[in-house]
Amino acid sequence: MKQQPKYMKIVEWVKSRVESGSIKPGEKLNSENELTEMFELSRQTVRHAISILEKDGIIEKRQGSGTYISNVFNRKRMENTMNIAVVTTYVDDYIFPSILKGMEEVISDAGYTLQIAFTHNSVEKEYNVIKNILDRNMVDGIIVEPTKSGIPNPNVELYNEIVKRNIPAIFFNSYYPEIQIPHVVLNDKVAGYKATQYLIEVGHTRISAIFKSDDRQGHLRYAGYVEALSEARLRLFDENVLWIDTEDLRGLTLESKRVLKRLKDTTGCICYNDEVAQAVVKICGKHDIKVPKDLSIVSIDNSDIAVNCEVPLTSVAHPTIKLGKMAATNLIKMIKGEILDANYEFEPEITKRNSVKILNEK
């Protein structure tokens, strides 16, 4: 009979204590030193056991604090409010109505009431919204789209307070990697990769790009862009990559000189999203650059903008309604204590339209 690995002694001990209720969600687990002495095992074996428990969602590490029993266990409140808060950057335009439609359908069917707040992608507004939710303490769960997730966030302590209070929460569209809250997102790195790969497949070799710097999606989409170029052994030219932030996006059509400088000598351009792509199409039109004859464009999200743009855009599809439904479904399961792992990443697919010129046609 095969002998049980030594680390499993700790894994099973922790699991049995959780199941029996002798240690509860949010309570701190013994330190590595204590576990080493208790089980007379090496530090390396103890760390391996902890990594297994963390992978299984049974424990979670909090930076600078220690290791705690995961808050996905026994999350039921003494009194359910039947309210779920949804915090999003924007509400009534672009892809957000479709995402909210998906959430609302699932939340309503489950008997909950949806409470919506938005931040306009402002960290100050985000602080006020999350603080208000915590102060009122009148929701059973929270669905949040992070604000400016690509840069250090001053509201981390508020999110850690959500975790500390055992309030079921889930990020959508993006996430803060330093916060132990699950996320439901588009696989943004693959989105950037597929957008770039398509231009390469049809013969483009010098490809410019425009990405958002203050959202995590921009960093991941850039990573996919870099990977696709690297795989094809194509050079990445720094002078052909433009980084913008939320404020830049609002007035991008007024930044013609800045944009055109990055497009110089390229035949294709990857745009962070359809809003950026639409602005680039307008800039090109004002400067006698024809899309796709002179410049091919691929964007991300496949929103109504992509369909209705002056030049219909080839765009990597965002799952919108499906993503909204998945985020809401997983949150409700967390509230009921039905799942340990609420993370989900949608694999993107490209929708081809008229904004790309095929250079390698025979």
XYZ file of C-alpha atoms in Angstrom:
362
model
C 0.000 0.000 0.000
C 1.378 3.375 -1.032
C 2.342 5.592 1.899
C 0.546 8.932 2.191
C 2.763 11.984 1.453
C 3.851 13.748 4.640
C 2.339 17.107 3.638
C -1.132 15.490 3.481
C -1.111 15.204 7.280
C -1.402 18.976 7.492
C -3.842 19.251 4.583
C -6.240 16.733 6.092
C -5.874 18.192 9.578
C -6.864 21.656 8.366
C -9.752 20.294 6.278
C -11.122 18.277 9.187
C -10.986 21.308 11.508
C -12.861 23.420 8.949
C -15.504 20.742 8.397
C -16.015 20.239 12.132
C -16.266 23.984 12.744
C -13.394 24.005 15.237
C -11.775 26.683 13.090
C -14.000 29.174 11.318
C -13.779 31.316 8.164
C -11.592 34.352 8.694
C -9.681 32.791 11.604
C -5.906 32.750 11.420
C -4.130 29.467 10.725
C -1.113 28.405 12.780
C 2.168 29.869 11.551
C 4.703 27.857 9.555
C 6.909 27.567 12.632
C 4.023 26.254 14.748
C 2.989 23.708 12.103
C 6.601 22.580 11.749
C 6.799 21.855 15.487
C 3.301 20.357 15.745
C 3.798 17.822 12.955
C 7.578 17.442 13.261
C 7.989 18.118 9.545
C 10.442 20.214 7.550
C 9.687 23.826 6.687
C 9.629 22.866 3.002
C 6.970 20.184 3.607
C 4.840 22.626 5.605
C 5.053 25.220 2.845
C 4.010 22.630 0.283
C 0.963 21.749 2.391
C 0.039 25.424 2.651
C 0.357 25.870 -1.115
C -2.004 22.900 -1.661
C -4.545 24.339 0.782
C -4.309 27.737 -0.897
C -4.758 26.209 -4.358
C -7.847 24.351 -3.132
C -9.314 27.628 -1.852
C -9.310 26.487 1.756
C -6.903 29.129 3.004
C -5.840 32.557 1.791
C -2.700 34.573 2.453
C -2.943 38.205 3.482
C 0.198 40.191 2.845
C 1.931 41.218 6.057
C -0.724 39.525 8.190
C -0.560 35.747 7.826
C -2.656 32.858 6.550
C -6.398 32.627 7.164
C -9.216 30.170 6.581
C -10.877 31.150 3.309
C -13.992 33.255 3.483
C -15.802 31.069 0.945
C -16.783 28.703 3.779
C -20.053 29.239 5.665
C -20.644 32.720 4.360
C -24.352 32.845 5.254
C -25.343 35.967 7.158
C -27.506 35.826 10.248
C -30.079 37.883 8.331
C -30.132 38.074 4.552
C -30.889 41.487 3.111
C -31.574 40.036 -0.370
C -29.642 42.995 -1.813
C -26.609 42.784 -4.077
C -24.484 45.849 -4.847
C -22.982 46.271 -8.314
C -20.244 48.861 -8.675
C -19.138 49.643 -12.220
C -16.990 52.355 -13.790
C -19.738 53.429 -16.186
C -23.395 52.467 -16.553
C -25.254 53.733 -19.596
C -22.880 53.491 -22.532
C -20.466 51.296 -24.467
C -20.509 47.611 -23.297
C -21.804 48.297 -19.779
C -25.578 48.097 -20.391
C -25.161 44.568 -21.795
C -23.033 43.439 -18.837
C -25.562 44.864 -16.380
C -28.418 43.236 -18.290
C -26.786 39.835 -17.771
C -26.263 40.523 -14.066
C -29.786 41.826 -13.523
C -31.374 38.781 -15.138
C -29.566 36.324 -12.853
C -29.893 38.431 -9.696
C -33.622 39.040 -10.180
C -34.321 35.376 -10.963
C -32.595 34.460 -7.692
C -34.886 36.811 -5.756
C -32.320 39.522 -5.017
C -32.550 43.268 -5.584
C -29.816 44.974 -7.617
C -28.264 48.179 -6.269
C -26.109 49.948 -8.871
C -23.421 52.571 -8.306
C -20.743 53.848 -10.664
C -17.324 55.425 -10.224
C -16.532 57.074 -13.603
C -13.170 55.289 -13.202
C -12.275 57.716 -10.396
C -10.452 56.383 -7.317
C -12.047 59.109 -5.180
C -15.531 58.120 -6.318
C -14.649 54.447 -5.829
C -13.653 55.185 -2.230
C -16.952 56.931 -1.504
C -19.045 54.155 -3.079
C -17.289 51.243 -1.331
C -17.151 53.109 1.996
C -20.885 53.764 1.785
C -21.608 50.087 1.108
C -19.511 49.050 4.110
C -21.002 51.697 6.390
C -24.595 50.782 5.539
C -23.912 47.029 5.700
C -27.127 46.278 3.826
C -26.004 43.915 1.064
C -25.398 40.172 0.937
C -22.717 40.482 -1.756
C -20.824 42.902 -3.979
C -19.883 42.782 -7.671
C -17.195 45.357 -8.504
C -15.432 46.594 -11.595
C -12.064 47.907 -10.331
C -11.134 51.530 -10.886
C -7.837 52.190 -12.695
C -6.693 48.633 -12.003
C -3.416 49.139 -13.864
C -1.895 51.400 -11.210
C -1.480 51.183 -7.401
C -4.860 51.716 -5.775
C -5.274 53.820 -2.595
C -8.506 51.982 -1.710
C -6.899 48.591 -1.050
C -7.733 48.763 2.663
C -11.447 49.090 1.896
C -11.331 45.920 -0.182
C -9.377 44.153 2.538
C -12.161 45.190 4.904
C -14.667 43.445 2.604
C -12.555 40.282 2.864
C -12.160 40.675 6.619
C -15.924 40.968 7.114
C -16.556 37.818 5.057
C -18.748 39.726 2.588
C -18.992 37.692 -0.638
C -17.483 39.784 -3.431
C -16.326 39.324 -6.995
C -14.468 41.520 -9.466
C -15.529 41.733 -13.103
C -13.730 42.991 -16.243
C -10.513 43.336 -14.233
C -9.130 42.833 -10.735
C -6.542 43.978 -8.207
C -4.056 41.077 -7.972
C -3.022 41.978 -4.423
C -6.582 41.574 -3.096
C -7.959 38.095 -2.349
C -11.258 38.518 -4.203
C -12.118 36.295 -7.208
C -12.704 37.707 -10.682
C -14.721 37.054 -13.842
C -13.013 38.570 -16.866
C -12.195 38.320 -20.542
C -8.772 36.728 -21.024
C -7.241 40.055 -22.018
C -3.795 38.732 -22.814
C -5.266 36.283 -25.322
C -7.435 39.100 -26.721
C -4.349 41.207 -27.439
C -2.575 38.162 -28.835
C -5.390 37.180 -31.211
C -5.858 40.735 -32.476
C -2.159 40.991 -33.308
C -1.892 37.469 -34.656
C -4.670 38.143 -37.161
C -2.853 41.148 -38.628
C 0.327 39.080 -38.866
C -1.536 36.217 -40.562
C -2.787 38.524 -43.336
C 0.679 39.907 -44.032
C 1.294 42.907 -41.761
C 4.787 43.077 -40.322
C 5.040 46.511 -38.726
C 2.137 46.937 -36.351
C 1.474 49.905 -34.094
C -0.656 49.773 -30.949
C -2.584 51.994 -28.554
C -3.227 50.741 -25.005
C -4.592 52.187 -21.759
C -1.992 52.500 -19.028
C -4.256 52.947 -15.998
C -6.361 49.804 -16.511
C -4.993 46.293 -16.028
C -6.680 45.213 -19.263
C -4.328 47.503 -21.167
C -1.245 45.893 -19.647
C -2.500 42.383 -20.388
C -3.538 43.231 -23.952
C -0.100 44.744 -24.492
C 1.457 41.500 -23.182
C -0.531 39.564 -25.795
C 0.593 41.996 -28.506
C 4.222 41.513 -27.484
C 3.876 37.729 -27.422
C 2.335 37.567 -30.910
C 5.089 39.751 -32.385
C 7.757 37.704 -30.631
C 6.356 34.398 -31.876
C 6.352 35.735 -35.439
C 9.894 37.072 -34.948
C 8.734 40.580 -35.738
C 10.315 43.613 -34.156
C 8.422 45.732 -31.671
C 9.112 49.411 -32.274
C 8.707 51.524 -29.132
C 7.932 54.569 -31.247
C 4.859 52.775 -32.589
C 3.263 52.108 -29.172
C 1.066 54.792 -27.613
C -0.003 54.618 -23.961
C -3.066 56.636 -22.932
C -5.115 56.961 -19.744
C -8.819 57.441 -19.024
C -8.648 61.211 -19.467
C -6.728 60.881 -22.765
C -9.370 58.508 -24.146
C -12.126 61.076 -23.712
C -10.354 63.552 -25.973
C -8.310 61.281 -28.217
C -9.698 62.763 -31.456
C -8.123 66.067 -30.409
C -4.716 64.412 -30.102
C -4.180 63.858 -33.837
C -0.501 64.779 -33.853
C 0.277 62.453 -30.970
C -1.594 59.536 -32.542
C -0.245 60.020 -36.075
C 3.319 60.071 -34.749
C 2.830 56.529 -33.393
C 1.179 55.268 -36.569
C 4.081 56.365 -38.771
C 5.524 53.657 -41.048
C 2.994 51.027 -39.894
C 0.362 49.232 -41.965
C -1.680 47.938 -39.052
C -2.754 49.107 -35.600
C -4.057 47.259 -32.521
C -6.455 49.417 -30.496
C -7.186 48.933 -26.783
C -10.924 48.924 -27.485
C -13.564 50.005 -30.004
C -13.723 53.540 -28.575
C -10.029 54.012 -29.289
C -10.392 52.447 -32.732
C -13.261 54.746 -33.639
C -11.185 57.772 -32.639
C -8.283 56.512 -34.787
C -10.619 56.075 -37.782
C -11.785 59.687 -37.370
C -8.219 60.971 -37.101
C -7.200 59.028 -40.193
C -10.174 60.445 -42.113
C -9.129 64.000 -41.316
C -5.594 63.353 -42.568
C -6.382 61.485 -45.777
C -5.303 58.109 -44.379
C -7.727 55.526 -45.688
C -8.818 52.553 -43.556
C -8.020 49.802 -44.459
C -6.189 50.795 -47.666
C -3.449 52.724 -45.848
C -3.942 51.468 -42.292
C -5.615 48.308 -41.028
C -7.212 48.394 -37.597
C -8.148 45.628 -35.165
C -9.812 46.520 -31.867
C -11.208 44.728 -28.834
C -14.741 44.382 -27.352
C -16.847 44.045 -30.546
C -19.363 46.573 -29.233
C -22.039 48.430 -31.195
C -19.314 50.951 -32.008
C -17.454 48.285 -33.984
C -20.588 47.505 -35.999
C -21.621 51.116 -36.610
C -18.194 52.711 -37.092
C -17.636 54.613 -40.351
C -15.474 51.640 -41.285
C -16.947 48.544 -39.565
C -14.233 47.251 -37.266
C -12.621 43.855 -37.027
C -12.768 43.346 -33.266
C -12.112 40.692 -30.621
C -15.445 39.978 -28.959
C -16.155 40.747 -25.298
C -18.715 38.301 -23.816
C -20.708 41.146 -22.124
C -24.040 39.451 -21.266
C -22.377 36.078 -20.577
C -19.777 37.769 -18.381
C -22.476 39.613 -16.440
C -24.416 36.390 -15.919
C -21.325 34.471 -14.837
C -20.269 37.138 -12.316
C -23.771 37.232 -10.803
C -24.158 33.432 -10.801
C -20.804 32.901 -9.079
C -21.510 35.582 -6.494
C -24.841 33.997 -5.560
C -23.104 30.625 -5.237
C -20.539 32.274 -2.946
C -23.337 33.749 -0.823
C -24.836 30.275 -0.475
C -21.424 28.733 0.234
C -21.670 26.464 -2.812
C -18.298 27.115 -4.506
C -14.670 27.516 -3.490
C -13.315 28.953 -6.742
C -15.398 31.740 -8.319
C -12.729 32.797 -10.840
C -13.542 32.564 -14.546
C -11.812 33.840 -17.691
C -13.606 33.872 -21.049
C -11.604 32.892 -24.107
C -11.958 35.576 -26.814
C -12.843 35.125 -30.479
C -12.246 37.586 -33.296
C -15.051 38.996 -35.469
C -13.816 40.029 -38.919
C -15.185 43.070 -40.749
C -13.894 45.704 -43.175
C -11.110 47.441 -41.245
C -8.279 45.069 -42.265
C -6.527 44.876 -45.619
C -5.265 41.426 -46.672
C -1.677 41.991 -47.819
C -0.749 38.406 -48.648
C -3.575 37.587 -51.055
C -2.476 35.481 -53.993
